[in-house]
PDB file of C-alpha atoms in Angstrom:
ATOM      1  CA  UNK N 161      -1.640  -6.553  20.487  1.00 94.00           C
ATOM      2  CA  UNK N 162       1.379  -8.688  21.381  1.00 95.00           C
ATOM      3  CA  UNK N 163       2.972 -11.094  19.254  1.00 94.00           C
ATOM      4  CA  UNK N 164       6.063 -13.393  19.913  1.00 92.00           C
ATOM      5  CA  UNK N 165       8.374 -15.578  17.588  1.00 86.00           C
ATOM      6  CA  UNK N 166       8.648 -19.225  18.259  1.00 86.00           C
ATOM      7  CA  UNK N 167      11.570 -18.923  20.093  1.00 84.00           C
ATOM      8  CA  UNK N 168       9.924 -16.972  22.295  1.00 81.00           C
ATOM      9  CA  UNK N 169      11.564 -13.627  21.600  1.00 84.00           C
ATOM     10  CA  UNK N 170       8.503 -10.708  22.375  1.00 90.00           C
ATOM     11  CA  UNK N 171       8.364  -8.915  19.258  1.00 92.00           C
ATOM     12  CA  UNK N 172       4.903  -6.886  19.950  1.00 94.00           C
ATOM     13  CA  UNK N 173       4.253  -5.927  23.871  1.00 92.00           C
ATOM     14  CA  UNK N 174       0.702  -4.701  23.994  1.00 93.00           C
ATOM     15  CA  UNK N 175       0.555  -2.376  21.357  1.00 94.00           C
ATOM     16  CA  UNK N 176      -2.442  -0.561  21.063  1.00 94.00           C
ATOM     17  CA  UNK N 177      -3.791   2.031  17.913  1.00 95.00           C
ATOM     18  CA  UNK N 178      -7.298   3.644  16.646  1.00 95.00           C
ATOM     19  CA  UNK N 179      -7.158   4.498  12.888  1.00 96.00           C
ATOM     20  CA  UNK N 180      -9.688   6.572  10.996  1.00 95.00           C
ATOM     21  CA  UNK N 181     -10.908   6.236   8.206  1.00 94.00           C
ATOM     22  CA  UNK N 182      -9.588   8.506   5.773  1.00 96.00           C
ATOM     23  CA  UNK N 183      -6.641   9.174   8.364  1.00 98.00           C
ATOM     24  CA  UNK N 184      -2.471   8.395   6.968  1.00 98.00           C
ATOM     25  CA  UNK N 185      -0.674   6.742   9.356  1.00 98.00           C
ATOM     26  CA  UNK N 186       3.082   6.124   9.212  1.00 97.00           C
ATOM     27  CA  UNK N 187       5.185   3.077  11.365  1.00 96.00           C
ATOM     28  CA  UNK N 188       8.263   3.947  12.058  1.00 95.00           C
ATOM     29  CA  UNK N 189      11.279   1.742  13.522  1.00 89.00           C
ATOM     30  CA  UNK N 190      14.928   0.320  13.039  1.00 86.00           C
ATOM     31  CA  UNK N 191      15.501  -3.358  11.695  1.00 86.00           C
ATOM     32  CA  UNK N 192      13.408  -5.929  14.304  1.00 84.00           C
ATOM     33  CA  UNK N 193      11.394  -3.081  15.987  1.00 88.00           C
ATOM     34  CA  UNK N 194       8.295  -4.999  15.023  1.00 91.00           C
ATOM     35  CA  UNK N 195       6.884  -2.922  11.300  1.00 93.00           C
ATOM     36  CA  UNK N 196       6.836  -5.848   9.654  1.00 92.00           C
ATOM     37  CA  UNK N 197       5.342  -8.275  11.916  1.00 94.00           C
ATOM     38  CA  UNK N 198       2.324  -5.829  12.675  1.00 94.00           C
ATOM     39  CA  UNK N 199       1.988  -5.445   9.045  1.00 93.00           C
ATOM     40  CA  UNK N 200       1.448  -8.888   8.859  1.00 92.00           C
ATOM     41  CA  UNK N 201      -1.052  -9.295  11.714  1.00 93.00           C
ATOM     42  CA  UNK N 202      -3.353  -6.664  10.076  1.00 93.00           C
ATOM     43  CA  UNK N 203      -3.116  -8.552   6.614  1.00 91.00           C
ATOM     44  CA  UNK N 204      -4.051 -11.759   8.302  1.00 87.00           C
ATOM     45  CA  UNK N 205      -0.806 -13.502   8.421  1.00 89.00           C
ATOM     46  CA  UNK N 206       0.150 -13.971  11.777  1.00 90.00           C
ATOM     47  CA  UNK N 207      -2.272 -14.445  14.842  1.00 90.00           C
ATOM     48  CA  UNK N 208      -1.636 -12.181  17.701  1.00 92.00           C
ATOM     49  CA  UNK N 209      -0.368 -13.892  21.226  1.00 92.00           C
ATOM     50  CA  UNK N 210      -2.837 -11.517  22.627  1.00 94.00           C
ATOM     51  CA  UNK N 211      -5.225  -9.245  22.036  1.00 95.00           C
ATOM     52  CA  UNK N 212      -7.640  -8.580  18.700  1.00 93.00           C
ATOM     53  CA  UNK N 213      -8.295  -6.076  16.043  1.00 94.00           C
ATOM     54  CA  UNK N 214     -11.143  -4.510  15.333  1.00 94.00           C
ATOM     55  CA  UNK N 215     -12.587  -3.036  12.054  1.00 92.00           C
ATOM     56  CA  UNK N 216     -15.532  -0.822  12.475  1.00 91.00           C
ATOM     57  CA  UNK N 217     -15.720  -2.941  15.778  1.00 91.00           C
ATOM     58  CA  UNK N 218     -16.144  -6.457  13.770  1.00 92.00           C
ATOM     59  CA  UNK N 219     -13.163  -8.305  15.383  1.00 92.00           C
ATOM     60  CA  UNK N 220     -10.764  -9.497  12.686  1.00 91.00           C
ATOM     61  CA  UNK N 221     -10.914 -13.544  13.129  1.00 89.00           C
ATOM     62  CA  UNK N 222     -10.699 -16.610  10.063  1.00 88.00           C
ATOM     63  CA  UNK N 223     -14.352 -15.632   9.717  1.00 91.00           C
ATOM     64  CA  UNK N 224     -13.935 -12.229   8.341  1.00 90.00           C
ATOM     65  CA  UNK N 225     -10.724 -12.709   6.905  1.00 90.00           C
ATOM     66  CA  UNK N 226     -11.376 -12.957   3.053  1.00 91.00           C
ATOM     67  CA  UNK N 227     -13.713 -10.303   3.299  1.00 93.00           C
ATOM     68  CA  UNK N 228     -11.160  -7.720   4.943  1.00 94.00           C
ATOM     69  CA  UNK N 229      -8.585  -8.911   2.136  1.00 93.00           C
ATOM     70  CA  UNK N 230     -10.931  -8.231  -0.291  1.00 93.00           C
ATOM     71  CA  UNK N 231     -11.496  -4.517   1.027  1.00 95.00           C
ATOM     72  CA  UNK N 232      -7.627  -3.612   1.577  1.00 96.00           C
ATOM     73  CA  UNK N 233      -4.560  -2.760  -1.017  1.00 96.00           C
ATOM     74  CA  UNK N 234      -0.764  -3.757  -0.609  1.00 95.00           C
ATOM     75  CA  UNK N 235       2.091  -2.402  -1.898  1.00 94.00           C
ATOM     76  CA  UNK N 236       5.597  -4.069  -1.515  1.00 91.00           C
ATOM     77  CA  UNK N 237       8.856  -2.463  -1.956  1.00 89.00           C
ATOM     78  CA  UNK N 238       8.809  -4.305  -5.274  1.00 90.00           C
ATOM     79  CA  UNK N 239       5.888  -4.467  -7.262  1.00 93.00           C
ATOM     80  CA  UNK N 240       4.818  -7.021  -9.727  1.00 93.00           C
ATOM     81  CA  UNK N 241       4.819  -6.037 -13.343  1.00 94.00           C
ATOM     82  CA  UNK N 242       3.417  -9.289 -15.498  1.00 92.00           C
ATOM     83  CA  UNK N 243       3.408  -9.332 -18.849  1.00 90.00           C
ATOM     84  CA  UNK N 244       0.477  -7.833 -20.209  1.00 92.00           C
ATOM     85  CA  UNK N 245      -0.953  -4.352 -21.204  1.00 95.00           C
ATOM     86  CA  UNK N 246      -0.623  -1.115 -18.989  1.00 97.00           C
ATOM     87  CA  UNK N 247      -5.174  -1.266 -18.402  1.00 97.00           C
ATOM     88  CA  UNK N 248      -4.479  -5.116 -17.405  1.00 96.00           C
ATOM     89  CA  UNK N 249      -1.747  -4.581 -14.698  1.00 96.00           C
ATOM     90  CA  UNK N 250      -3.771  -2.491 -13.290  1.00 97.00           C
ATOM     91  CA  UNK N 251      -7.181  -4.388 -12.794  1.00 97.00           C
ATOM     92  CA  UNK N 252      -4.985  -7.114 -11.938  1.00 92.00           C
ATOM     93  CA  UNK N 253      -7.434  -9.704 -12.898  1.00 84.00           C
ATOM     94  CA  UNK N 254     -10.972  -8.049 -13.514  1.00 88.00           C
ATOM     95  CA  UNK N 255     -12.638  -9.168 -16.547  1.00 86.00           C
ATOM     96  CA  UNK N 256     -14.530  -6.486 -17.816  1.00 93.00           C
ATOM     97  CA  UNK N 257     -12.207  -3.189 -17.431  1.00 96.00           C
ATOM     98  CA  UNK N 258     -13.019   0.148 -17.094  1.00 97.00           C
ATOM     99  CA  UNK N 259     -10.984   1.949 -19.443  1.00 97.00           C
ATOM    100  CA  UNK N 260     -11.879   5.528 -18.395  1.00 97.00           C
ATOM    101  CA  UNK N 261     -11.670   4.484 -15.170  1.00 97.00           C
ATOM    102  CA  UNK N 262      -8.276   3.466 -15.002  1.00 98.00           C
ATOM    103  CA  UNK N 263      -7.186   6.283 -17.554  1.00 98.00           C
ATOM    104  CA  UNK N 264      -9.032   8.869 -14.429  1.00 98.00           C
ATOM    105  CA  UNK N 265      -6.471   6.965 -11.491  1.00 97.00           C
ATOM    106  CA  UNK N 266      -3.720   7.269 -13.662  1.00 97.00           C
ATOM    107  CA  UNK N 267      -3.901  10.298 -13.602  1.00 97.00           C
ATOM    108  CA  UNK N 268      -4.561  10.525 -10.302  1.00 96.00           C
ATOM    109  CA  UNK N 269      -1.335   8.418  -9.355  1.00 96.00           C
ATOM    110  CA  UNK N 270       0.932  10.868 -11.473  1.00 94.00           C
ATOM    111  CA  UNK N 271       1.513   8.797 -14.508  1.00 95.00           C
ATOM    112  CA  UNK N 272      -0.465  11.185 -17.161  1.00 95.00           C
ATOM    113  CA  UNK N 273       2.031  12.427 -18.691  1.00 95.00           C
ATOM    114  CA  UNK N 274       3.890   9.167 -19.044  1.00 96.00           C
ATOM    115  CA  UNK N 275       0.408   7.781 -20.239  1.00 96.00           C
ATOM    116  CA  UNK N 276       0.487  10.054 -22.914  1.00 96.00           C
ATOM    117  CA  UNK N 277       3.843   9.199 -24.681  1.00 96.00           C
ATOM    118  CA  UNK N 278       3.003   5.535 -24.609  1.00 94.00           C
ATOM    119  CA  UNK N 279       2.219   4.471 -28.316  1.00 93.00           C
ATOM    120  CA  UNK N 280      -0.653   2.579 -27.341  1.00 96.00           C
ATOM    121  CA  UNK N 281      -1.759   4.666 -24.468  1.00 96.00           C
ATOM    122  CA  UNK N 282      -3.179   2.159 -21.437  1.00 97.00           C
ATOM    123  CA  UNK N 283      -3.180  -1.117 -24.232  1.00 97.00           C
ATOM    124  CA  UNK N 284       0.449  -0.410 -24.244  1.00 96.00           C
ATOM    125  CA  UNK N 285       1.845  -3.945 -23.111  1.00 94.00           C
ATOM    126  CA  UNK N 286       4.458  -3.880 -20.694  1.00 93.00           C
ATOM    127  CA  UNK N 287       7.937  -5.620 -20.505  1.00 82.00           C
ATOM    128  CA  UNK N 288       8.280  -8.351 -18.545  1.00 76.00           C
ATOM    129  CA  UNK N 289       8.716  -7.696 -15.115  1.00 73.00           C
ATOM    130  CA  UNK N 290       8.808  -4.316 -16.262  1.00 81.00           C
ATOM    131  CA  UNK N 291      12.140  -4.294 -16.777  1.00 80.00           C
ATOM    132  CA  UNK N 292      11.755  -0.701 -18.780  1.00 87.00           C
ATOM    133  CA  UNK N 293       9.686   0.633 -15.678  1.00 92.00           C
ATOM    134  CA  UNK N 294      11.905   3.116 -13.362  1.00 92.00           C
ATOM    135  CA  UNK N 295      11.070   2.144  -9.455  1.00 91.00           C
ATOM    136  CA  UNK N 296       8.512   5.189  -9.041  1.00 93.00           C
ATOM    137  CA  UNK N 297       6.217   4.157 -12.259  1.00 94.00           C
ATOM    138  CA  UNK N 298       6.426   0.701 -10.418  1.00 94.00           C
ATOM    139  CA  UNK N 299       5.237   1.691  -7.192  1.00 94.00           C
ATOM    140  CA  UNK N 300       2.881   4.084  -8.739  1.00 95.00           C
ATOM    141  CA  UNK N 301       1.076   1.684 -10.693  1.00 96.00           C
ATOM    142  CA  UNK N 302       1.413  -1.191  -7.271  1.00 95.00           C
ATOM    143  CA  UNK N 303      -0.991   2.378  -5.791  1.00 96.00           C
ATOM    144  CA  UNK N 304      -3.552   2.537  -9.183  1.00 97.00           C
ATOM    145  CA  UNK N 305      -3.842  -0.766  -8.567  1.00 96.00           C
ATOM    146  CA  UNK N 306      -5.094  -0.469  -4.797  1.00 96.00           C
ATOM    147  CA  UNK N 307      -7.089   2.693  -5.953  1.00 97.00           C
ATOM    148  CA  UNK N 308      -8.701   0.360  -8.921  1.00 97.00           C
ATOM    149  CA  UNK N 309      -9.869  -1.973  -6.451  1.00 96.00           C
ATOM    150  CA  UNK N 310     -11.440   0.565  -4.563  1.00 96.00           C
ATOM    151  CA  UNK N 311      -9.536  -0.068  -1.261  1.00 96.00           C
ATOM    152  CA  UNK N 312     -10.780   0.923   2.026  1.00 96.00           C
ATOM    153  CA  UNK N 313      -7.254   0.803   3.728  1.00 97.00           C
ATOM    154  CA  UNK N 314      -4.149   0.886   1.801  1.00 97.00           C
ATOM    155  CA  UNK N 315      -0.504  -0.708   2.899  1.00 97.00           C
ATOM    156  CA  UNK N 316       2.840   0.347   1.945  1.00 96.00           C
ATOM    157  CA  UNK N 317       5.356  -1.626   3.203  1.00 93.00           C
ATOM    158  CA  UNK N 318       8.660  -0.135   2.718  1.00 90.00           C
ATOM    159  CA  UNK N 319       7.295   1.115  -0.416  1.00 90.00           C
ATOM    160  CA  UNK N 320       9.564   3.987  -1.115  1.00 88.00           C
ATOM    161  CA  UNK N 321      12.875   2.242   0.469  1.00 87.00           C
ATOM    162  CA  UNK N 322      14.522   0.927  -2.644  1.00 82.00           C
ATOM    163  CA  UNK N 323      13.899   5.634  -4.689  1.00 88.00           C
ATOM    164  CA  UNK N 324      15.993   7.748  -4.888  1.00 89.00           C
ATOM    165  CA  UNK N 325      15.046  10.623  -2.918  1.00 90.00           C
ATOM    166  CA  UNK N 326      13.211  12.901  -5.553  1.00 92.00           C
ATOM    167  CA  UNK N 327      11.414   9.859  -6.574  1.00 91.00           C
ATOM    168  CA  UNK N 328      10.359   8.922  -2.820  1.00 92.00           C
ATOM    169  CA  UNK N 329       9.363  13.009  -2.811  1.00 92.00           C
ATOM    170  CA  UNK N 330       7.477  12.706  -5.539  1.00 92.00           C
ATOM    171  CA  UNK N 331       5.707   9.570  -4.277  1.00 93.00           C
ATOM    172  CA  UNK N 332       4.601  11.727  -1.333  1.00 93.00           C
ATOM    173  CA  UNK N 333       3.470  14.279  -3.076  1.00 93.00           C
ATOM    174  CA  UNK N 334       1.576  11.579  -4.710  1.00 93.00           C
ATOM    175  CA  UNK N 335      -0.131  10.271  -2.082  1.00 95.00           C
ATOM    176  CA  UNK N 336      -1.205  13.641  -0.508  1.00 94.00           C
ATOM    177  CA  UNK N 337      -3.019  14.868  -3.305  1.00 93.00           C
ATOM    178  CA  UNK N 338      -5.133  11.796  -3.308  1.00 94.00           C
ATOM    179  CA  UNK N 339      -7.166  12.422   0.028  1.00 92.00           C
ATOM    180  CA  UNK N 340      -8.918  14.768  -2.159  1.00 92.00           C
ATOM    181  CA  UNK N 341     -10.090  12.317  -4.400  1.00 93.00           C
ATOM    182  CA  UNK N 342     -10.589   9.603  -1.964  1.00 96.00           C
ATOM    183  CA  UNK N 343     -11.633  11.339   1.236  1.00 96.00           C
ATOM    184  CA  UNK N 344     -11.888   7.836   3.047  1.00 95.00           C
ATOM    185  CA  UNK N 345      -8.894   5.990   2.242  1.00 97.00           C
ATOM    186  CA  UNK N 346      -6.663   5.044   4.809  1.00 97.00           C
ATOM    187  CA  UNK N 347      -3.412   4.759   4.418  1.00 97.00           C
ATOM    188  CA  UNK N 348      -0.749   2.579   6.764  1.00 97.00           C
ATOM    189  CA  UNK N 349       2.907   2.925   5.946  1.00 97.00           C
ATOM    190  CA  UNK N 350       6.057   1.264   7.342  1.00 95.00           C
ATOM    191  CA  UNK N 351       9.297   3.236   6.862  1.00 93.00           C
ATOM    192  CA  UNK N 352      12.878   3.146   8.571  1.00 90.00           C
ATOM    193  CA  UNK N 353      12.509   6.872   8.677  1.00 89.00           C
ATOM    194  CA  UNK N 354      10.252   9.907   9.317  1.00 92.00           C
ATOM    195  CA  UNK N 355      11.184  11.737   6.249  1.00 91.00           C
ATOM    196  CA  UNK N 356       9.903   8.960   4.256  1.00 92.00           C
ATOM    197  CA  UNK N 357       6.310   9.229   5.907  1.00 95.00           C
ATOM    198  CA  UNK N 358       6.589  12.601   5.043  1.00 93.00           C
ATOM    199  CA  UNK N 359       2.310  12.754   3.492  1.00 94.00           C
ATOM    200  CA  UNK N 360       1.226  11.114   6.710  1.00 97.00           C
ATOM    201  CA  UNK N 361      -1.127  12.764   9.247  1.00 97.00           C
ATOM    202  CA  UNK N 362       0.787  11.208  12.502  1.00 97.00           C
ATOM    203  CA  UNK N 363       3.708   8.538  12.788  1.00 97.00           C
ATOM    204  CA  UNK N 364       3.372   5.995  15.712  1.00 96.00           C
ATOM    205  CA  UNK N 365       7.448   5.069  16.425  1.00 95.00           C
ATOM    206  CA  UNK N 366       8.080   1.348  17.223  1.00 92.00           C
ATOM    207  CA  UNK N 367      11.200   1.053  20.125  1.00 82.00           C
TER     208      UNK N 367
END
């Protein structure tokens, strides 16, 4: 893939990657190295200048598009926390919720014991913006959401930037105990540093 900014500034120069399925894979790069703008070529936002990606070797075009968004999950530095109850935030939208379901993944994201002090368990509605949310619950519930959707690739884009470093720790400890319980996700990561891709399986450096 290459990709280059209006002003004609080459941002991408023929990068090239094969990603499993089940495989972690951290990005890694300084300010302007190009993490971002590959992000958003393999969400759909940006059109290469060259080259194509290919999932299970369908090329990625405006065709398949809405189907690939519908089979990945994102999760920005900040995440989202609307005002509704802790089951809602995470189906983020679904209509008929699985309770258990969600109860099992937050688990699986860490939260269970937080889960249990809440007076309301998962009906327990959140503040606005979840302004009584620390940054790890956040990001942790930005993952049950991905997990909820049953996400074939997951993206974290600077997801752990903005913790404190036992809270990025435990966020990686997170995320490697789930390839037991999802065997097949893969995960993509962007970071400013290797120590914060800490649960991936190989980190592909951006000059």
């Amino acid at each position: 893939l290459s990709y280059a900014y209006p002003d004609g500034n080459l941002v991408l120069n023929q990068f090239n990657a094969c990603i499993r399925p089940g495989e972690y894979v951290g990005i890694c790069g300084a300010s302007g190295a190009g993490k971002s703008t590959l992000f958003n070529i393999l969400l759909g936002f940006l059109e290469p200048l060259s080259g194509k990606i290919l999932i299970d070797d369908v090329v990625l075009d405006r065709q398949h598009r809405s189907s690939w968004m519908k089979s990945i999950g994102y999760v920005p530095q900040e995440v989202f926390i609307f005002n509704g109850n802790l089951a809602e935030n995470i189906a983020l939208g679904c209509q008929n919720i699985d309770e258990e379901r969600v109860r099992e993944i937050v688990f699986q994201v860490g939260l269970g014991q937080w889960l249990e002090s809440l007076p309301e368990g998962i009906h327990t509605r959140m503040s606005e913006a979840g302004a009584k949310l620390s940054g790890g619950q956040k990001q942790r519930i930005g993952i049950a959401r991905a997990l909820y959707k049953q996400a074939a690739v997951l993206f974290l884009d600077e997801a752990t930037s903005a913790l404190d470093n036992q809270s990025e720790q435990d966020i990686n400890l997170c995320l490697s105990n789930l390839k037991k319980d999802y065997p097949k996700l893969c995960i993509l990561s962007i970071a400013h540093r290797d120590s914060s891709l800490s649960y991936c399986d190989r980190i592909i450096h951006l000059d």
